[in-house]
mmCIF file of C-alpha atoms in Angstrom:
data_model
loop_
_atom_site.group_PDB
_atom_site.id
_atom_site.type_symbol
_atom_site.label_atom_id
_atom_site.label_comp_id
_atom_site.label_asym_id
_atom_site.label_seq_id
_atom_site.Cartn_x
_atom_site.Cartn_y
_atom_site.Cartn_z
ATOM 1 C CA THR A 201 27.100 7.128 159.545
ATOM 2 C CA LYS A 202 25.764 10.499 158.361
ATOM 3 C CA THR A 203 27.643 13.705 159.148
ATOM 4 C CA VAL A 204 25.879 17.040 159.656
ATOM 5 C CA TYR A 205 28.251 19.877 158.768
ATOM 6 C CA LEU A 206 27.603 23.370 160.152
ATOM 7 C CA ASN A 207 29.818 26.353 159.648
ATOM 8 C CA ALA A 208 28.971 29.332 161.813
ATOM 9 C CA ASN A 209 32.103 31.127 160.552
ATOM 10 C CA SER A 210 32.948 32.088 164.137
ATOM 11 C CA THR A 211 33.793 30.537 167.459
ATOM 12 C CA THR A 212 30.345 31.288 168.797
ATOM 13 C CA THR A 213 27.717 28.663 169.358
ATOM 14 C CA SER A 214 25.570 27.860 166.321
ATOM 15 C CA SER A 215 21.831 27.773 166.668
ATOM 16 C CA GLN A 216 21.136 26.970 163.030
ATOM 17 C CA ALA A 217 18.747 24.015 162.727
ATOM 18 C CA VAL A 218 19.023 21.497 159.898
ATOM 19 C CA THR A 219 16.635 18.897 158.537
ATOM 20 C CA LEU A 220 18.001 15.400 158.959
ATOM 21 C CA ALA A 221 18.285 13.527 155.687
ATOM 22 C CA ALA A 222 16.356 10.415 154.819
ATOM 23 C CA ASN A 223 18.278 7.217 155.360
ATOM 24 C CA LYS A 224 20.058 5.879 152.262
ATOM 25 C CA PHE A 225 21.934 3.073 153.961
ATOM 26 C CA THR A 226 20.904 -0.572 153.964
ATOM 27 C CA ARG A 227 21.557 -3.384 156.398
ATOM 28 C CA THR A 228 20.526 -6.935 155.636
ATOM 29 C CA GLY A 229 17.826 -8.152 157.979
ATOM 30 C CA TYR A 230 17.244 -4.778 159.602
ATOM 31 C CA THR A 231 15.011 -1.760 159.080
ATOM 32 C CA PHE A 232 16.169 1.792 159.651
ATOM 33 C CA SER A 233 14.580 3.353 162.722
ATOM 34 C CA LYS A 234 16.113 6.731 163.607
ATOM 35 C CA TRP A 235 19.282 8.791 163.745
ATOM 36 C CA ALA A 236 21.263 9.012 166.987
ATOM 37 C CA ALA A 237 23.344 12.133 167.593
ATOM 38 C CA GLY A 238 27.004 11.800 168.530
ATOM 39 C CA SER A 239 26.989 8.063 169.251
ATOM 40 C CA ALA A 240 24.779 5.021 168.877
ATOM 41 C CA SER A 241 23.468 5.697 172.374
ATOM 42 C CA GLY A 242 22.858 9.391 171.742
ATOM 43 C CA THR A 243 19.541 11.210 171.528
ATOM 44 C CA GLN A 244 17.479 9.818 168.671
ATOM 45 C CA TYR A 245 15.793 11.778 165.893
ATOM 46 C CA ALA A 246 13.560 10.657 163.070
ATOM 47 C CA ALA A 247 14.698 11.158 159.488
ATOM 48 C CA GLY A 248 13.289 14.485 158.288
ATOM 49 C CA ALA A 249 13.228 15.912 161.801
ATOM 50 C CA SER A 250 14.667 19.341 162.560
ATOM 51 C CA TYR A 251 17.957 19.082 164.434
ATOM 52 C CA ASN A 252 19.897 21.887 166.115
ATOM 53 C CA PRO A 253 23.417 20.725 166.959
ATOM 54 C CA ASN A 254 24.107 23.718 169.236
ATOM 55 C CA LEU A 255 27.832 23.188 168.663
ATOM 56 C CA ALA A 256 30.723 25.635 168.866
ATOM 57 C CA TYR A 257 32.697 25.713 165.639
ATOM 58 C CA ASN A 258 36.005 23.892 165.932
ATOM 59 C CA ALA A 259 38.037 23.269 162.794
ATOM 60 C CA SER A 260 39.504 20.010 164.134
ATOM 61 C CA THR A 261 36.188 18.440 165.189
ATOM 62 C CA PHE A 262 33.946 20.031 162.602
ATOM 63 C CA GLY A 263 30.510 18.441 162.306
ATOM 64 C CA THR A 264 28.221 16.112 164.183
ATOM 65 C CA THR A 265 28.100 12.405 163.389
ATOM 66 C CA MET A 266 24.653 10.861 163.211
ATOM 67 C CA TYR A 267 24.462 7.102 163.725
ATOM 68 C CA ALA A 268 21.799 4.994 162.054
ATOM 69 C CA ILE A 269 19.692 3.045 164.530
ATOM 70 C CA TRP A 270 18.412 -0.255 163.204
ATOM 71 C CA THR A 271 15.582 -2.548 164.243
ATOM 72 C CA ALA A 272 15.888 -6.269 163.526
ATOM 73 C CA ASN A 273 13.201 -7.510 161.158
ATOM 74 C CA THR A 274 10.665 -10.010 162.406
ATOM 75 C CA TYR A 275 9.235 -12.859 160.346
ATOM 76 C CA THR A 276 6.819 -15.746 160.711
ATOM 77 C CA VAL A 277 7.438 -19.466 160.265
ATOM 78 C CA GLU A 278 4.392 -21.414 159.106
ATOM 79 C CA TYR A 279 4.248 -25.181 159.594
ATOM 80 C CA TYR A 280 2.319 -27.401 157.170
ATOM 81 C CA THR A 281 1.494 -31.046 156.638
ATOM 82 C CA TYR A 282 3.748 -32.840 154.157
ATOM 83 C CA ASP A 283 1.489 -32.000 151.209
ATOM 84 C CA GLY A 284 0.789 -28.406 152.261
ATOM 85 C CA GLY A 285 -2.894 -29.140 152.700
ATOM 86 C CA THR A 286 -3.176 -28.119 156.358
ATOM 87 C CA LYS A 287 -1.390 -25.437 158.361
ATOM 88 C CA LEU A 288 -0.365 -26.865 161.721
ATOM 89 C CA GLY A 289 0.717 -23.618 163.383
ATOM 90 C CA THR A 290 3.061 -20.629 163.312
ATOM 91 C CA SER A 291 5.942 -19.157 165.286
ATOM 92 C CA SER A 292 7.403 -15.640 165.366
ATOM 93 C CA HIS A 293 11.132 -15.042 164.912
ATOM 94 C CA THR A 294 13.554 -12.118 164.878
ATOM 95 C CA TYR A 295 16.406 -11.792 162.388
ATOM 96 C CA GLY A 296 19.776 -12.423 164.032
ATOM 97 C CA THR A 297 18.265 -14.070 167.113
ATOM 98 C CA ALA A 298 18.353 -17.837 167.586
ATOM 99 C CA LYS A 299 15.052 -19.528 168.377
ATOM 100 C CA ALA A 300 13.887 -23.136 168.286
ATOM 101 C CA LEU A 301 11.334 -24.257 165.737
ATOM 102 C CA THR A 302 8.084 -25.443 167.250
ATOM 103 C CA THR A 303 8.213 -29.188 167.911
ATOM 104 C CA MET A 304 5.861 -31.549 166.148
ATOM 105 C CA SER A 305 4.516 -32.744 169.490
ATOM 106 C CA THR A 306 3.439 -29.164 170.225
ATOM 107 C CA LEU A 307 1.929 -28.765 166.757
ATOM 108 C CA LYS A 308 0.111 -32.090 167.234
ATOM 109 C CA GLY A 309 0.655 -33.244 163.673
ATOM 110 C CA THR A 310 -0.041 -36.878 162.825
ATOM 111 C CA ALA A 311 1.698 -39.236 160.405
ATOM 112 C CA PRO A 312 -0.163 -40.138 157.197
ATOM 113 C CA ASN A 313 0.229 -43.865 157.952
ATOM 114 C CA THR A 314 1.621 -46.154 160.639
ATOM 115 C CA SER A 315 4.733 -47.077 158.647
ATOM 116 C CA VAL A 316 6.344 -43.622 158.790
ATOM 117 C CA THR A 317 7.355 -41.266 161.596
ATOM 118 C CA PHE A 318 8.175 -37.567 161.674
ATOM 119 C CA TYR A 319 11.638 -36.895 160.277
ATOM 120 C CA GLY A 320 11.943 -33.100 160.031
ATOM 121 C CA TRP A 321 11.026 -30.188 157.800
ATOM 122 C CA ALA A 322 11.340 -29.533 154.076
ATOM 123 C CA THR A 323 11.032 -26.178 152.325
ATOM 124 C CA SER A 324 8.643 -27.487 149.661
ATOM 125 C CA ALA A 325 5.488 -29.576 149.729
ATOM 126 C CA ASN A 326 5.942 -33.350 149.389
ATOM 127 C CA GLY A 327 9.655 -32.862 149.990
ATOM 128 C CA THR A 328 11.977 -35.655 151.096
ATOM 129 C CA SER A 329 15.144 -33.589 151.619
ATOM 130 C CA ARG A 330 15.339 -32.479 155.246
ATOM 131 C CA SER A 331 16.303 -28.848 155.836
ATOM 132 C CA TYR A 332 15.553 -28.658 159.581
ATOM 133 C CA THR A 333 15.141 -31.180 162.362
ATOM 134 C CA ASP A 334 12.393 -31.225 164.981
ATOM 135 C CA GLY A 335 12.854 -28.310 167.394
ATOM 136 C CA GLN A 336 16.073 -27.134 165.716
ATOM 137 C CA SER A 337 17.400 -23.732 166.742
ATOM 138 C CA VAL A 338 17.358 -21.430 163.721
ATOM 139 C CA THR A 339 18.595 -17.915 163.027
ATOM 140 C CA SER A 340 17.729 -15.558 160.190
ATOM 141 C CA LEU A 341 15.653 -17.801 157.925
ATOM 142 C CA THR A 342 14.693 -14.703 155.932
ATOM 143 C CA SER A 343 15.908 -11.116 155.951
ATOM 144 C CA THR A 344 12.574 -9.736 154.711
ATOM 145 C CA ALA A 345 10.628 -7.578 157.174
ATOM 146 C CA ASN A 346 7.345 -9.307 158.074
ATOM 147 C CA GLY A 347 8.330 -12.147 155.773
ATOM 148 C CA THR A 348 6.950 -15.670 155.875
ATOM 149 C CA VAL A 349 8.886 -18.941 155.761
ATOM 150 C CA LYS A 350 6.849 -22.080 155.009
ATOM 151 C CA LEU A 351 8.004 -25.468 156.254
ATOM 152 C CA TYR A 352 6.491 -28.833 155.335
ATOM 153 C CA ALA A 353 6.609 -31.963 157.464
ATOM 154 C CA ILE A 354 8.630 -34.927 156.245
ATOM 155 C CA TYR A 355 7.690 -38.423 157.373
ATOM 156 C CA ARG A 356 10.092 -41.290 156.788
ATOM 157 C CA SER A 357 10.047 -45.042 157.230
ATOM 158 C CA ALA A 358 12.586 -47.120 159.067
ATOM 159 C CA GLY A 359 15.467 -48.178 156.842
ATOM 160 C CA VAL A 360 14.660 -51.021 154.464
ATOM 161 C CA THR A 361 17.486 -53.440 153.612
ATOM 162 C CA ILE A 362 17.245 -56.727 151.788
ATOM 163 C CA THR A 363 19.640 -59.530 152.681
ATOM 164 C CA TYR A 364 20.095 -62.207 150.035
ATOM 165 C CA LYS A 365 21.221 -65.753 150.822
ATOM 166 C CA SER A 366 21.737 -68.113 147.900
ATOM 167 C CA GLY A 367 24.023 -70.728 146.468
ATOM 168 C CA LEU A 368 24.803 -74.095 147.999
ATOM 169 C CA ASN A 369 24.035 -73.919 151.738
ATOM 170 C CA SER A 370 23.362 -70.155 151.317
ATOM 171 C CA THR A 371 27.098 -69.470 151.133
ATOM 172 C CA THR A 372 26.606 -66.433 148.862
ATOM 173 C CA ARG A 373 25.272 -63.490 150.842
ATOM 174 C CA LYS A 374 24.598 -59.919 149.796
ATOM 175 C CA THR A 375 22.921 -56.976 151.492
ATOM 176 C CA SER A 376 21.213 -54.184 149.590
ATOM 177 C CA ASP A 377 21.684 -50.516 150.228
ATOM 178 C CA THR A 378 19.391 -48.983 152.835
ATOM 179 C CA TYR A 379 16.253 -47.435 151.366
ATOM 180 C CA TYR A 380 13.497 -45.271 152.829
ATOM 181 C CA TYR A 381 10.021 -44.294 151.778
ATOM 182 C CA TYR A 382 8.437 -40.998 152.671
ATOM 183 C CA ASN A 383 5.228 -39.249 153.634
ATOM 184 C CA ALA A 384 2.118 -41.085 152.381
ATOM 185 C CA ALA A 385 4.067 -43.939 150.758
ATOM 186 C CA THR A 386 3.822 -47.393 152.334
ATOM 187 C CA SER A 387 6.695 -49.155 150.567
ATOM 188 C CA VAL A 388 9.835 -48.642 148.540
ATOM 189 C CA SER A 389 10.763 -50.226 145.208
ATOM 190 C CA ILE A 390 13.984 -52.252 145.203
ATOM 191 C CA LYS A 391 15.343 -54.258 142.281
ATOM 192 C CA THR A 392 16.065 -57.758 143.506
ATOM 193 C CA GLU A 393 19.329 -59.604 142.928
ATOM 194 C CA THR A 394 19.724 -62.839 140.985
ATOM 195 C CA PRO A 395 20.517 -65.939 143.100
ATOM 196 C CA ALA A 396 24.007 -67.342 142.837
ATOM 197 C CA SER A 397 24.337 -70.242 140.451
ATOM 198 C CA ILE A 398 24.488 -73.872 141.590
ATOM 199 C CA THR A 399 25.787 -76.479 139.173
ATOM 200 C CA SER A 400 22.961 -78.471 137.607
ATOM 201 C CA TRP A 401 20.295 -76.362 139.286
ATOM 202 C CA GLY A 402 18.263 -73.521 137.827
ATOM 203 C CA ALA A 403 17.648 -70.333 139.861
ATOM 204 C CA LEU A 404 13.966 -69.456 139.986
ATOM 205 C CA GLY A 405 13.855 -66.483 142.334
ATOM 206 C CA TRP A 406 13.424 -65.909 146.055
ATOM 207 C CA ARG A 407 11.436 -66.831 149.148
ATOM 208 C CA ASP A 408 11.455 -65.089 152.514
ATOM 209 C CA ASP A 409 11.787 -68.369 154.427
ATOM 210 C CA THR A 410 13.841 -71.537 154.148
ATOM 211 C CA THR A 411 11.018 -73.951 153.478
ATOM 212 C CA ALA A 412 10.793 -75.637 150.116
ATOM 213 C CA GLY A 413 8.268 -74.140 147.803
ATOM 214 C CA ALA A 414 7.578 -71.910 144.841
ATOM 215 C CA LYS A 415 9.294 -68.574 144.494
ATOM 216 C CA GLU A 416 7.654 -65.567 146.178
ATOM 217 C CA TYR A 417 9.843 -62.875 144.596
ATOM 218 C CA SER A 418 11.248 -62.740 141.072
ATOM 219 C CA SER A 419 14.915 -62.166 140.310
ATOM 220 C CA ALA A 420 16.199 -58.865 138.935
ATOM 221 C CA THR A 421 12.761 -57.308 139.271
ATOM 222 C CA ALA A 422 11.641 -54.040 140.855
ATOM 223 C CA THR A 423 9.707 -55.148 143.916
ATOM 224 C CA SER A 424 7.875 -53.229 146.648
ATOM 225 C CA PHE A 425 9.097 -53.762 150.212
ATOM 226 C CA SER A 426 7.638 -52.139 153.312
ATOM 227 C CA ALA A 427 10.231 -53.519 155.738
ATOM 228 C CA SER A 428 13.605 -55.230 155.769
ATOM 229 C CA LYS A 429 13.658 -58.870 154.712
ATOM 230 C CA THR A 430 15.987 -61.793 154.248
ATOM 231 C CA LEU A 431 15.444 -63.615 150.960
ATOM 232 C CA TYR A 432 16.580 -67.148 150.189
ATOM 233 C CA GLY A 433 17.318 -68.438 146.717
ATOM 234 C CA VAL A 434 14.822 -70.849 145.154
ATOM 235 C CA TYR A 435 16.157 -73.496 142.738
ATOM 236 C CA SER A 436 14.818 -76.361 140.654
ATOM 237 C CA ARG A 437 16.419 -79.341 138.951
ATOM 238 C CA SER A 438 15.180 -81.566 136.210
ATOM 239 C CA TYR A 439 15.898 -85.281 136.338
ATOM 240 C CA THR A 440 15.863 -87.538 133.331
#
């Protein structure tokens, strides 16, 4: 608040006009608009305007309180493809007011390949860390008047897990962590396990079926997978 002090040195009504001071207050996310006399709902005056309080002097209620009137800042959200190469659209927002982000179906964005689907929004190009979900309600993404917030689409694959079956009668079973690949990628690199040992047999690697044959995947090797698989240990034995 800003107080205007007038002293008429009498009990008569003052008609002395004053120039309202420039605003020196700050409020995050808001821009000063005007001064309001007496209460926040009082008559409004611009900073620098001439104001005549027309008040009778009273020592106990000396002065007029001017209340700062604030306007919430507006900002723009811009939506981009995952790499920032194409702007898909914009939406307008007001600081302090909740509003849903524009959905991807409305923006009509398309995935970079058929293995990934829209996952949400990142705050940097080629990002994989989701900051906002599709259509999420957001409030106050920036406090800057007329500011711009840029969001970048994230596309993610279905979870990729590798199940390993090895040992005699596939009694040893392990399942990998769940992995994902993002945006324009079409696979994820996973280091394969080593098959369980079988007495008198040598472990060669892995196949993705139970038929006899040569290995299709090496052991303990970084391998690209585009979908979940079950791998079966491949063994050989030498006879003399």
